[in-house]
Short mmCIF file of C-alpha atoms in Angstrom, two decimals:
data_model
loop_
_atom_site.label_atom_id
_atom_site.label_comp_id
_atom_site.label_asym_id
_atom_site.label_seq_id
_atom_site.Cartn_x
_atom_site.Cartn_y
_atom_site.Cartn_z
CA MET A 1 31.56 -75.79 32.81
CA ALA A 2 30.82 -72.43 34.48
CA LEU A 3 30.06 -72.38 38.17
CA LYS A 4 26.64 -70.99 39.06
CA VAL A 5 28.02 -68.51 41.57
CA LEU A 6 30.40 -67.03 38.98
CA SER A 7 27.68 -66.86 36.32
CA ALA A 8 25.48 -65.08 38.87
CA LEU A 9 28.24 -62.51 39.45
CA ASP A 10 28.63 -61.94 35.71
CA THR A 11 24.91 -61.34 35.17
CA ALA A 12 24.00 -59.62 38.47
CA LYS A 13 22.23 -56.29 38.24
CA THR A 14 24.04 -53.22 39.54
CA GLN A 15 23.11 -52.87 43.18
CA TYR A 16 24.05 -51.14 46.42
CA TYR A 17 26.97 -53.44 47.22
CA HIS A 18 28.75 -52.53 43.98
CA PHE A 19 28.76 -48.83 44.89
CA LYS A 20 29.84 -49.64 48.44
CA ALA A 21 32.75 -51.68 47.05
CA ILE A 22 33.78 -48.74 44.82
CA ILE A 23 34.06 -46.43 47.85
CA ILE A 24 35.86 -49.01 50.00
CA ALA A 25 38.33 -49.95 47.27
CA GLY A 26 38.77 -46.37 46.07
CA MET A 27 40.06 -44.97 49.36
CA GLY A 28 43.54 -46.36 48.74
CA LEU A 29 43.71 -44.58 45.38
CA PHE A 30 42.32 -41.44 47.05
CA THR A 31 45.16 -41.53 49.60
CA ASP A 32 47.72 -42.12 46.84
CA ALA A 33 46.68 -38.97 44.96
CA TYR A 34 46.25 -36.95 48.16
CA ASP A 35 49.82 -37.75 49.21
CA LEU A 36 51.34 -37.08 45.79
CA PHE A 37 49.66 -33.74 45.15
CA CYS A 38 49.98 -32.25 48.62
CA ILE A 39 53.79 -32.48 48.31
CA PRO A 40 54.34 -29.44 45.99
CA PRO A 41 52.77 -26.92 48.40
CA ILE A 42 54.37 -28.71 51.37
CA MET A 43 57.79 -28.36 49.73
CA LYS A 44 57.12 -24.61 49.53
CA LEU A 45 56.38 -24.53 53.26
CA ILE A 46 59.43 -26.64 54.14
CA GLY A 47 61.60 -24.35 52.04
CA ARG A 48 60.30 -21.32 53.92
CA ILE A 49 60.74 -22.95 57.33
CA TYR A 50 64.00 -24.87 57.07
CA TYR A 51 65.88 -22.93 54.38
CA GLU A 52 65.16 -19.40 55.58
CA ASP A 53 68.78 -18.83 56.62
CA GLU A 54 70.33 -20.16 53.39
CA PRO A 55 73.30 -17.84 52.58
CA ASN A 56 72.83 -18.24 48.80
CA LEU A 57 69.96 -15.84 48.02
CA GLU A 58 69.01 -17.81 44.89
CA LYS A 59 68.40 -20.89 47.07
CA GLN A 60 66.83 -19.02 49.99
CA TYR A 61 63.31 -20.20 50.89
CA GLU A 62 63.62 -23.04 48.32
CA THR A 63 63.73 -26.75 49.16
CA PRO A 64 66.81 -28.07 47.29
CA ALA A 65 66.19 -30.06 44.13
CA PHE A 66 67.97 -33.09 45.58
CA VAL A 67 65.68 -33.15 48.63
CA VAL A 68 62.52 -32.85 46.51
CA SER A 69 63.68 -35.64 44.20
CA LEU A 70 64.62 -37.87 47.13
CA LEU A 71 61.26 -37.47 48.89
CA VAL A 72 59.33 -38.13 45.67
CA GLY A 73 61.56 -41.05 44.71
CA LEU A 74 61.35 -42.75 48.12
CA ALA A 75 57.54 -42.81 48.03
CA LEU A 76 57.55 -44.26 44.51
CA LEU A 77 60.21 -46.85 45.41
CA GLY A 78 58.03 -47.94 48.32
CA THR A 79 55.11 -48.22 45.91
CA VAL A 80 57.11 -50.58 43.65
CA ILE A 81 57.89 -52.84 46.61
CA GLY A 82 54.31 -52.72 47.91
CA GLN A 83 52.83 -53.71 44.56
CA LEU A 84 55.11 -56.71 44.20
CA VAL A 85 54.79 -57.96 47.79
CA PHE A 86 51.07 -57.37 48.37
CA GLY A 87 50.20 -58.47 44.85
CA ARG A 88 51.81 -61.85 45.48
CA LEU A 89 50.28 -62.15 48.96
CA GLY A 90 46.85 -61.42 47.48
CA ASP A 91 47.13 -64.58 45.38
CA GLN A 92 48.79 -66.75 48.01
CA ILE A 93 46.71 -66.07 51.15
CA GLY A 94 43.70 -64.17 49.82
CA ARG A 95 42.72 -60.66 48.79
CA ARG A 96 40.73 -59.88 51.93
CA ARG A 97 43.37 -61.06 54.42
CA VAL A 98 45.97 -58.52 53.27
CA TYR A 99 43.56 -55.76 52.20
CA GLY A 100 43.18 -54.28 55.65
CA LEU A 101 46.94 -54.48 56.27
CA SER A 102 47.76 -52.26 53.29
CA LEU A 103 45.17 -49.68 54.39
CA MET A 104 46.42 -49.64 57.98
CA LEU A 105 49.98 -49.16 56.74
CA MET A 106 48.81 -46.13 54.76
CA VAL A 107 46.96 -44.64 57.74
CA LEU A 108 49.83 -45.06 60.21
CA SER A 109 52.43 -43.83 57.71
CA SER A 110 50.37 -40.71 56.90
CA ILE A 111 50.21 -39.91 60.61
CA GLY A 112 53.94 -40.64 60.92
CA CYS A 113 54.71 -38.23 58.05
CA GLY A 114 52.94 -35.49 59.99
CA PHE A 115 54.75 -36.11 63.26
CA SER A 116 58.23 -36.60 61.71
CA ILE A 117 59.49 -36.74 65.31
CA CYS A 118 61.71 -33.63 65.62
CA ARG A 119 62.27 -29.99 64.57
CA THR A 120 65.80 -29.85 63.13
CA ARG A 121 66.13 -29.85 59.35
CA ASN A 122 68.06 -33.10 58.84
CA CYS A 123 66.00 -35.02 61.39
CA VAL A 124 62.68 -33.81 59.94
CA LEU A 125 63.64 -34.61 56.35
CA GLY A 126 65.10 -37.99 57.31
CA THR A 127 62.03 -39.16 59.21
CA LEU A 128 59.69 -37.68 56.58
CA GLY A 129 61.55 -39.67 53.91
CA PHE A 130 61.25 -42.88 55.96
CA PHE A 131 57.52 -42.52 56.56
CA ARG A 132 56.91 -41.59 52.92
CA PHE A 133 58.71 -44.79 51.92
CA MET A 134 56.45 -46.80 54.25
CA LEU A 135 53.42 -44.91 52.94
CA GLY A 136 54.48 -45.88 49.43
CA ILE A 137 54.54 -49.57 50.40
CA GLY A 138 50.96 -49.32 51.69
CA ILE A 139 49.78 -47.43 48.62
CA GLY A 140 51.52 -49.90 46.32
CA GLY A 141 49.86 -52.81 48.06
CA ASP A 142 46.47 -51.24 47.55
CA TYR A 143 46.75 -51.06 43.75
CA PRO A 144 46.59 -54.78 42.85
CA LEU A 145 44.21 -55.63 45.68
CA SER A 146 41.65 -52.90 44.90
CA ALA A 147 41.65 -53.59 41.17
CA THR A 148 41.42 -57.36 41.61
CA ILE A 149 38.67 -57.22 44.23
CA MET A 150 36.55 -54.83 42.15
CA SER A 151 37.00 -56.88 38.98
CA GLU A 152 36.01 -60.09 40.77
CA PHE A 153 32.89 -58.59 42.35
CA ALA A 154 31.66 -56.77 39.22
CA ASN A 155 29.37 -58.06 36.47
CA LYS A 156 30.84 -58.39 33.01
CA LYS A 157 28.61 -55.71 31.46
CA THR A 158 29.80 -52.82 33.66
CA ARG A 159 33.08 -54.20 35.05
CA GLY A 160 35.23 -51.63 33.26
CA SER A 161 33.16 -48.73 34.59
CA PHE A 162 33.33 -50.05 38.16
CA ILE A 163 37.13 -50.47 38.11
CA ALA A 164 37.51 -47.06 36.45
CA ALA A 165 35.29 -45.54 39.17
CA VAL A 166 37.64 -46.97 41.81
CA PHE A 167 40.61 -45.42 40.01
CA SER A 168 38.78 -42.10 39.57
CA MET A 169 39.00 -41.59 43.34
CA GLN A 170 42.48 -40.29 42.56
CA GLY A 171 40.89 -37.19 41.06
CA PHE A 172 38.99 -36.49 44.26
CA GLY A 173 42.19 -37.11 46.24
CA ILE A 174 43.91 -34.35 44.25
CA LEU A 175 41.00 -31.98 44.77
CA VAL A 176 40.70 -32.67 48.50
CA SER A 177 44.46 -32.32 49.07
CA SER A 178 44.40 -28.91 47.39
CA THR A 179 41.27 -27.86 49.30
CA VAL A 180 42.69 -28.92 52.67
CA THR A 181 45.93 -27.07 51.92
CA MET A 182 44.07 -23.89 51.01
CA VAL A 183 41.79 -24.04 54.06
CA VAL A 184 44.58 -24.74 56.58
CA CYS A 185 46.88 -22.09 55.08
CA SER A 186 44.07 -19.51 55.04
CA ILE A 187 43.27 -20.14 58.72
CA PHE A 188 46.89 -19.84 59.85
CA ASN A 189 47.52 -16.83 57.61
CA ALA A 190 44.55 -14.98 59.08
CA ALA A 191 45.70 -15.77 62.62
CA SER A 192 49.37 -14.78 62.17
CA ASN A 193 51.55 -11.93 60.99
CA ALA A 194 53.62 -13.94 58.51
CA GLN A 195 55.75 -11.86 56.11
CA TYR A 196 57.99 -12.64 53.17
CA ASN A 197 61.23 -12.45 55.14
CA HIS A 198 59.87 -14.06 58.30
CA THR A 199 58.00 -17.34 58.67
CA PRO A 200 56.38 -17.86 62.10
CA GLU A 201 57.10 -21.04 64.08
CA GLU A 202 53.53 -22.27 63.83
CA ALA A 203 54.02 -22.75 60.07
CA ASP A 204 55.83 -25.97 61.01
CA LEU A 205 52.47 -27.28 62.21
CA VAL A 206 50.69 -26.49 58.94
CA TRP A 207 52.39 -29.00 56.64
CA ARG A 208 52.10 -31.68 59.32
CA LEU A 209 48.34 -31.17 59.62
CA ILE A 210 47.94 -31.33 55.84
CA LEU A 211 49.78 -34.67 55.65
CA MET A 212 47.93 -36.23 58.59
CA PHE A 213 44.51 -35.24 57.27
CA GLY A 214 45.03 -37.68 54.39
CA ALA A 215 44.78 -40.57 56.87
CA ILE A 216 41.22 -39.75 57.90
CA PRO A 217 39.22 -40.90 54.82
CA ALA A 218 41.26 -44.12 54.59
CA ALA A 219 40.83 -44.87 58.31
CA MET A 220 37.06 -44.39 58.00
CA THR A 221 36.82 -47.32 55.56
CA TYR A 222 38.98 -49.75 57.56
CA TYR A 223 36.01 -51.38 59.31
CA TRP A 224 34.17 -52.01 56.02
CA ARG A 225 37.29 -53.54 54.48
CA MET A 226 37.49 -55.98 57.34
CA MET A 227 33.81 -56.85 56.91
CA MET A 228 34.10 -57.59 53.19
CA PRO A 229 33.90 -61.30 52.32
CA GLU A 230 36.61 -62.91 50.24
CA THR A 231 35.80 -62.67 46.54
CA ALA A 232 33.85 -65.64 45.20
CA ARG A 233 36.31 -66.11 42.37
CA TYR A 234 39.26 -66.50 44.76
CA THR A 235 37.33 -68.80 47.10
CA ALA A 236 35.94 -70.97 44.29
CA LEU A 237 38.84 -71.04 41.82
CA VAL A 238 41.93 -70.72 44.03
CA GLU A 239 40.85 -72.15 47.40
CA GLN A 240 38.41 -74.41 45.49
CA ASN A 241 35.70 -74.06 48.13
CA VAL A 242 32.65 -73.55 45.93
CA LEU A 243 30.12 -73.89 48.74
CA GLN A 244 31.79 -71.15 50.81
CA ALA A 245 31.90 -68.90 47.73
CA ALA A 246 28.14 -69.31 47.31
CA LYS A 247 27.53 -68.55 51.01
CA ASP A 248 29.65 -65.38 50.82
CA MET A 249 27.89 -64.11 47.71
CA GLU A 250 24.46 -64.77 49.16
CA LYS A 251 25.29 -62.17 51.83
CA VAL A 252 26.13 -59.39 49.38
CA LEU A 253 24.16 -60.12 46.19
CA ASP A 254 20.40 -60.13 45.79
CA VAL A 255 20.20 -63.88 45.01
CA SER A 256 19.15 -66.91 47.03
CA MET A 257 21.42 -69.81 47.93
CA SER A 258 19.37 -72.19 45.79
CA GLN A 259 20.19 -70.15 42.69
CA ILE A 260 23.98 -70.15 43.12
CA ALA A 261 24.75 -73.43 44.92
CA GLU A 262 25.97 -76.33 42.80
CA GLU A 263 23.80 -79.45 42.60
CA TYR A 264 26.80 -81.76 42.85
CA GLU A 265 30.10 -81.52 44.69
CA ILE A 266 32.83 -80.11 42.46
CA PRO A 267 36.04 -82.20 42.55
CA PRO A 268 39.35 -80.36 43.20
CA ASN A 269 41.15 -79.13 40.12
CA PRO A 270 44.79 -78.41 41.10
CA PRO A 271 46.74 -75.90 38.98
CA SER A 272 48.68 -77.49 36.16
CA TYR A 273 51.65 -75.07 36.09
CA PRO A 274 53.28 -72.59 38.54
CA LEU A 275 53.95 -68.86 38.25
CA PHE A 276 56.87 -67.91 35.97
CA SER A 277 57.16 -71.38 34.49
CA LYS A 278 57.70 -71.89 30.76
CA GLU A 279 54.03 -72.77 30.46
CA PHE A 280 53.05 -69.58 32.27
CA PHE A 281 55.05 -67.42 29.86
CA ARG A 282 53.75 -69.34 26.86
CA ARG A 283 50.17 -68.69 27.89
CA HIS A 284 50.38 -65.29 29.60
CA GLY A 285 53.75 -63.80 28.64
CA ARG A 286 52.31 -61.57 25.92
CA ASP A 287 49.64 -60.14 28.20
CA LEU A 288 52.12 -59.51 31.03
CA PHE A 289 54.50 -57.78 28.62
CA SER A 290 51.68 -55.63 27.25
CA CYS A 291 50.34 -54.59 30.67
CA ALA A 292 53.76 -53.88 32.21
CA THR A 293 55.12 -52.00 29.19
CA THR A 294 52.12 -49.75 28.61
CA TRP A 295 51.90 -48.93 32.34
CA PHE A 296 55.63 -48.10 32.36
CA LEU A 297 55.29 -45.83 29.33
CA VAL A 298 52.27 -43.89 30.58
CA ASP A 299 53.76 -43.31 34.03
CA VAL A 300 56.98 -41.92 32.56
CA VAL A 301 54.85 -39.25 30.90
CA PHE A 302 52.15 -38.78 33.55
CA TYR A 303 54.52 -38.27 36.47
CA SER A 304 56.76 -35.96 34.46
CA SER A 305 53.92 -33.42 34.70
CA ASN A 306 56.19 -31.88 37.33
CA LEU A 307 58.10 -30.45 34.36
CA PHE A 308 55.20 -28.15 33.53
CA GLN A 309 54.40 -27.03 37.05
CA SER A 310 57.29 -24.61 37.45
CA GLN A 311 56.26 -22.90 34.18
CA ILE A 312 52.62 -22.62 35.27
CA TYR A 313 53.51 -21.51 38.78
CA ASN A 314 55.89 -18.84 37.51
CA GLU A 315 53.23 -17.31 35.31
CA TYR A 316 50.13 -17.68 37.45
CA LEU A 317 51.49 -17.16 40.96
CA SER A 318 52.33 -13.82 42.51
CA LYS A 319 55.97 -12.79 42.78
CA LYS A 320 57.81 -14.54 45.57
CA GLU A 321 58.64 -11.31 47.36
CA ASP A 322 54.92 -10.50 47.51
CA MET A 323 53.99 -13.76 49.28
CA ASN A 324 54.56 -15.29 52.68
CA ALA A 325 54.79 -19.03 53.38
CA TYR A 326 51.04 -19.49 53.66
CA THR A 327 50.03 -17.55 50.56
CA GLU A 328 52.68 -19.26 48.42
CA ALA A 329 51.44 -22.73 49.42
CA PHE A 330 47.84 -21.55 48.98
CA GLU A 331 48.43 -20.39 45.40
CA VAL A 332 50.23 -23.59 44.41
CA ALA A 333 47.30 -25.61 45.78
CA ARG A 334 44.81 -23.38 43.98
CA VAL A 335 46.45 -24.03 40.61
CA GLN A 336 46.37 -27.79 41.30
CA ALA A 337 42.69 -27.63 42.25
CA LEU A 338 41.89 -25.73 39.05
CA ILE A 339 43.65 -28.33 36.90
CA ALA A 340 41.90 -31.17 38.75
CA VAL A 341 38.43 -29.67 38.25
CA CYS A 342 38.92 -28.65 34.61
CA SER A 343 40.82 -31.64 33.19
CA THR A 344 41.81 -34.42 35.57
CA ILE A 345 38.43 -35.36 37.08
CA PRO A 346 36.52 -34.98 33.77
CA GLY A 347 39.07 -37.32 32.16
CA TYR A 348 38.52 -40.01 34.77
CA TRP A 349 34.74 -39.86 34.47
CA ALA A 350 34.82 -39.79 30.68
CA THR A 351 36.50 -43.20 30.98
CA VAL A 352 33.89 -44.40 33.48
CA SER A 353 31.07 -43.50 31.10
CA CYS A 354 32.65 -44.78 27.87
CA ILE A 355 34.92 -47.73 28.61
CA ASP A 356 32.27 -50.45 28.42
CA ARG A 357 30.97 -49.04 25.13
CA ILE A 358 34.18 -48.06 23.32
CA GLY A 359 36.51 -50.66 24.81
CA ARG A 360 39.84 -50.59 26.61
CA VAL A 361 42.15 -50.82 23.61
CA LYS A 362 40.59 -47.95 21.64
CA ILE A 363 40.56 -45.62 24.65
CA GLN A 364 44.17 -46.48 25.48
CA MET A 365 45.39 -45.87 21.93
CA MET A 366 43.43 -42.63 21.65
CA GLY A 367 44.80 -41.37 24.96
CA PHE A 368 48.41 -42.14 24.08
CA LEU A 369 47.99 -40.50 20.66
CA PHE A 370 46.49 -37.23 21.91
CA MET A 371 48.94 -37.02 24.81
CA GLY A 372 51.79 -37.29 22.32
CA LEU A 373 50.32 -34.66 20.01
CA GLY A 374 49.77 -32.30 22.95
CA LEU A 375 53.35 -32.71 24.15
CA LEU A 376 54.69 -32.03 20.65
CA ALA A 377 52.55 -28.90 20.39
CA ILE A 378 54.00 -27.65 23.68
CA GLY A 379 57.55 -28.91 23.17
CA ILE A 380 58.60 -28.01 19.61
CA PRO A 381 57.89 -24.26 19.91
CA TYR A 382 58.54 -24.18 23.66
CA TYR A 383 61.30 -21.57 23.86
CA SER A 384 60.05 -19.41 21.00
CA THR A 385 56.36 -19.37 21.97
CA TRP A 386 55.61 -20.50 25.49
CA ASP A 387 58.75 -19.58 27.42
CA GLU A 388 59.20 -16.12 25.91
CA GLY A 389 55.60 -15.14 25.20
CA MET A 390 53.72 -15.76 28.42
CA GLU A 391 52.95 -12.06 28.87
CA ASN A 392 50.46 -12.46 26.02
CA GLU A 393 47.09 -13.56 27.42
CA GLY A 394 46.29 -15.58 24.30
CA LYS A 395 49.48 -17.57 24.62
CA LYS A 396 48.82 -18.14 28.31
CA PHE A 397 45.41 -19.56 27.44
CA GLY A 398 46.87 -21.71 24.67
CA PHE A 399 49.49 -23.15 26.98
CA MET A 400 46.93 -23.93 29.69
CA LEU A 401 44.59 -25.49 27.13
CA LEU A 402 47.26 -27.84 25.78
CA TYR A 403 48.44 -28.66 29.29
CA GLY A 404 44.89 -29.41 30.43
CA LEU A 405 44.15 -31.58 27.38
CA THR A 406 47.29 -33.61 28.00
CA PHE A 407 46.04 -34.39 31.50
CA PHE A 408 42.51 -35.05 30.22
CA PHE A 409 43.63 -37.64 27.67
CA ALA A 410 46.02 -39.23 30.15
CA ASN A 411 43.03 -40.02 32.35
CA PHE A 412 40.57 -40.59 29.49
CA GLY A 413 43.17 -42.99 28.24
CA PRO A 414 46.14 -45.08 29.42
CA ASN A 415 46.46 -43.79 32.99
CA THR A 416 43.09 -45.43 33.74
CA THR A 417 43.06 -48.36 31.30
CA THR A 418 46.46 -49.66 32.43
CA PHE A 419 44.93 -50.03 35.90
CA ILE A 420 41.92 -51.92 34.55
CA VAL A 421 43.26 -54.39 31.98
CA PRO A 422 45.69 -56.36 34.24
CA ALA A 423 42.77 -57.09 36.59
CA GLU A 424 40.87 -58.77 33.73
CA LEU A 425 43.38 -60.73 31.63
CA PHE A 426 44.97 -63.23 34.02
CA PRO A 427 43.72 -66.39 35.76
CA ALA A 428 42.42 -65.95 39.30
CA ARG A 429 45.44 -67.64 40.89
CA PHE A 430 47.84 -65.17 39.18
CA ARG A 431 45.59 -62.09 38.88
CA SER A 432 46.80 -60.03 41.83
CA THR A 433 50.46 -60.95 41.26
CA CYS A 434 50.41 -59.96 37.58
CA HIS A 435 48.60 -56.71 38.37
CA GLY A 436 51.28 -55.96 40.97
CA ILE A 437 54.09 -56.67 38.49
CA SER A 438 52.46 -54.43 35.88
CA GLY A 439 51.95 -51.64 38.41
CA ALA A 440 55.51 -51.96 39.72
CA ALA A 441 56.81 -51.51 36.16
CA GLY A 442 54.64 -48.40 35.97
CA LYS A 443 56.10 -46.94 39.14
CA VAL A 444 59.62 -47.53 37.84
CA GLY A 445 58.52 -45.36 34.92
CA ALA A 446 57.12 -42.85 37.43
CA ILE A 447 60.53 -42.55 39.08
CA ILE A 448 62.09 -41.86 35.69
CA GLY A 449 59.40 -39.32 34.87
CA SER A 450 59.23 -37.46 38.18
CA VAL A 451 62.95 -37.49 39.00
CA GLY A 452 64.93 -38.14 35.82
CA PHE A 453 63.07 -35.81 33.47
CA LEU A 454 62.78 -33.17 36.18
CA TRP A 455 66.57 -32.89 36.16
CA ALA A 456 66.84 -33.27 32.37
CA SER A 457 64.44 -30.43 31.57
CA HIS A 458 66.76 -27.51 32.40
CA ASN A 459 68.79 -25.93 29.59
CA LYS A 460 70.84 -23.89 32.05
CA LYS A 461 71.99 -24.12 35.64
CA GLU A 462 69.17 -22.85 37.87
CA LYS A 463 67.54 -23.44 41.28
CA GLY A 464 69.95 -26.22 42.16
CA TYR A 465 69.49 -28.11 38.86
CA PRO A 466 72.45 -28.61 36.49
CA LYS A 467 72.34 -27.75 32.80
CA ALA A 468 70.83 -30.61 30.78
CA ILE A 469 68.99 -31.21 27.49
CA GLY A 470 66.28 -28.62 28.20
CA MET A 471 62.51 -28.57 28.10
CA ARG A 472 62.07 -28.81 24.32
CA TYR A 473 63.97 -32.07 23.88
CA SER A 474 62.50 -33.48 27.09
CA LEU A 475 58.96 -32.90 25.83
CA VAL A 476 59.72 -34.32 22.38
CA ILE A 477 61.16 -37.47 24.00
CA LEU A 478 58.02 -37.78 26.15
CA ALA A 479 55.88 -37.45 23.03
CA GLY A 480 57.89 -40.29 21.49
CA VAL A 481 57.19 -42.38 24.59
CA CYS A 482 53.45 -41.80 24.02
CA PHE A 483 53.66 -42.92 20.41
CA MET A 484 55.49 -46.06 21.56
CA GLY A 485 52.47 -46.65 23.80
CA VAL A 486 50.18 -46.55 20.76
CA VAL A 487 52.31 -49.18 18.99
CA VAL A 488 52.54 -51.55 21.97
CA THR A 489 48.80 -51.26 22.62
CA TYR A 490 47.90 -51.95 18.99
CA PHE A 491 50.10 -55.04 18.62
CA PHE A 492 49.98 -56.63 22.07
CA THR A 493 46.96 -55.54 24.15
CA ARG A 494 43.85 -57.72 23.92
CA GLU A 495 40.33 -56.36 24.32
CA THR A 496 38.38 -57.55 27.38
CA LYS A 497 35.15 -55.53 26.99
CA GLY A 498 31.97 -57.45 27.79
CA ARG A 499 33.73 -60.73 28.49
CA SER A 500 33.65 -62.79 31.66
CA LEU A 501 36.91 -63.11 33.56
CA GLU A 502 36.62 -66.87 33.11
CA GLU A 503 36.06 -66.46 29.38
CA ASN A 504 39.33 -64.52 29.13
CA GLU A 505 41.01 -67.21 31.19
CA ILE A 506 39.71 -70.00 28.96
CA GLU A 507 41.03 -68.26 25.85
CA ASN A 508 44.43 -67.80 27.48
CA GLU A 509 44.58 -71.41 28.64
CA ASN A 510 43.85 -72.76 25.13
CA GLU A 511 45.57 -70.42 22.72
CA ASP A 512 47.34 -73.28 21.00
CA GLY A 513 44.44 -75.74 20.96
CA SER A 514 41.73 -76.42 18.45
CA ASN A 515 38.92 -76.64 21.02
CA ASP A 516 38.74 -72.97 21.98
CA HIS A 517 35.38 -72.44 20.32
CA VAL A 518 33.93 -75.52 22.03
CA LEU A 519 34.99 -74.37 25.50
CA LEU A 520 33.81 -70.82 24.89
CA ARG A 521 30.46 -72.03 23.60
CA CYS A 522 30.10 -74.32 26.64
CA PHE A 523 30.84 -71.42 28.96
CA THR A 524 28.40 -69.14 27.15
CA ASN A 525 25.60 -71.73 27.23
CA CYS A 526 26.14 -72.37 30.95
CA SER A 527 26.07 -68.63 31.64
CA VAL A 528 22.83 -68.22 29.71
CA GLN A 529 21.21 -71.16 31.52
CA SER A 530 22.30 -69.81 34.89
CA HIS A 531 21.01 -66.35 33.99
CA SER A 532 17.67 -67.87 32.99
CA SER A 533 17.38 -69.78 36.26
CA ILE A 534 18.03 -66.62 38.24
CA ASN A 535 15.33 -64.76 36.33
CA GLU A 536 12.88 -67.63 36.84
CA GLY A 537 13.68 -67.75 40.55
CA ALA A 538 13.21 -64.00 40.86
CA ALA A 539 9.90 -64.17 39.02
CA ALA A 540 8.70 -66.96 41.29
#
């Protein structure tokens, strides 16, 4: 039998609190993207400041490849740990109780990244790496909590759009990080006499300011996170306090207590099996495999976008000897902002507008497929067309078009859907944990994509990278990873469009029984009756 408060959540009209929850939950994803995409221009500044006296002219003014990989990898490793730890805590002690902790960890770590304590190269890079690791833990913790909270507050008709809207805050994080970088660099460039062969001391302040600014939007939402009630689904289904769930929802939804309170006391219903038991894997193993595998595959490809950046920067940035520290960082940020506006943000919002009409599975398969085709189109003729022919304006446009479409279909596809589906498939008592496991698998893929393929993509020794398989084979392998994503999605991922979270849970709990249709029909009838009572109460 469906609880009235949960039926009311499923059928509630879209209202102010839903949009407020999107902003509150989305700030963690905003900070994640801000931190990730402000690093390329910051690495340019650090190279200018701390590697100005490098005796090897080829490496002069360049942050070594090992340092870049280490700083990126530490943040992603922290994210893996954060997703596992905070995901489990979200199920054990409540979503709300650890939600503010993850945000505060992000805020303090962002500020710590900016201070980085000292001015010598080794000390700065060491403390920056430590605070980026801690920042990663906070960001990782925010993934399962934000997705779970939004899914449990949303109605079943527009749940996918709401969760996608939370995730789309990443696009605005990219845009704001690029904008802040351009503004700060422009101000300091106008006030200094920076030249190619001399970087003024105040440049050391610039990258610190850029990193610390990312803490401001997240800090502004801390109060509202603390004021959020626990989700009704956690309170009713995990803590089994149905009355408190109804009281909490009365505060945020436009319904009266009489409409969502139960007529009779609901007896406790203790869980019948623990996490990672044989029964758990029998009932939910397929879904966990599907969510973790597809997230792993898409992040291998999505985070390997660093492979393309050097090619784009080389062709669209001015020559290094014509730029100082500020203008080089400015131009890198400008390219990132252009890509965000033209492909990344439109991809996110295409998902927001279509996911509850098309469905998760179709969008995920389509995204994987077109990402793979785009990577093949770039990779197979890479050295004969793109690497040698960039002086031709038509080829430049073709390269940018394919690159932009790859990003578009990543976001109008698996990069967004892999965040949504784990928040819908699992029972309330395992939901945050399983989302964290899926996301952690994804970030393992991100480490492979952003670090492993970055080193593999060079076909000759250059800029501190050893000779490896080269860009062509790297891109073809990544295309193959995308096609694997299509296969896994088709055979293992279940559609959740338009279904209540409890309806998905009932199907999972009874996959081997013959009474599935009876339970589903009972749930549907109870939902309809509850919906009718709400309408009658509103009319009265």
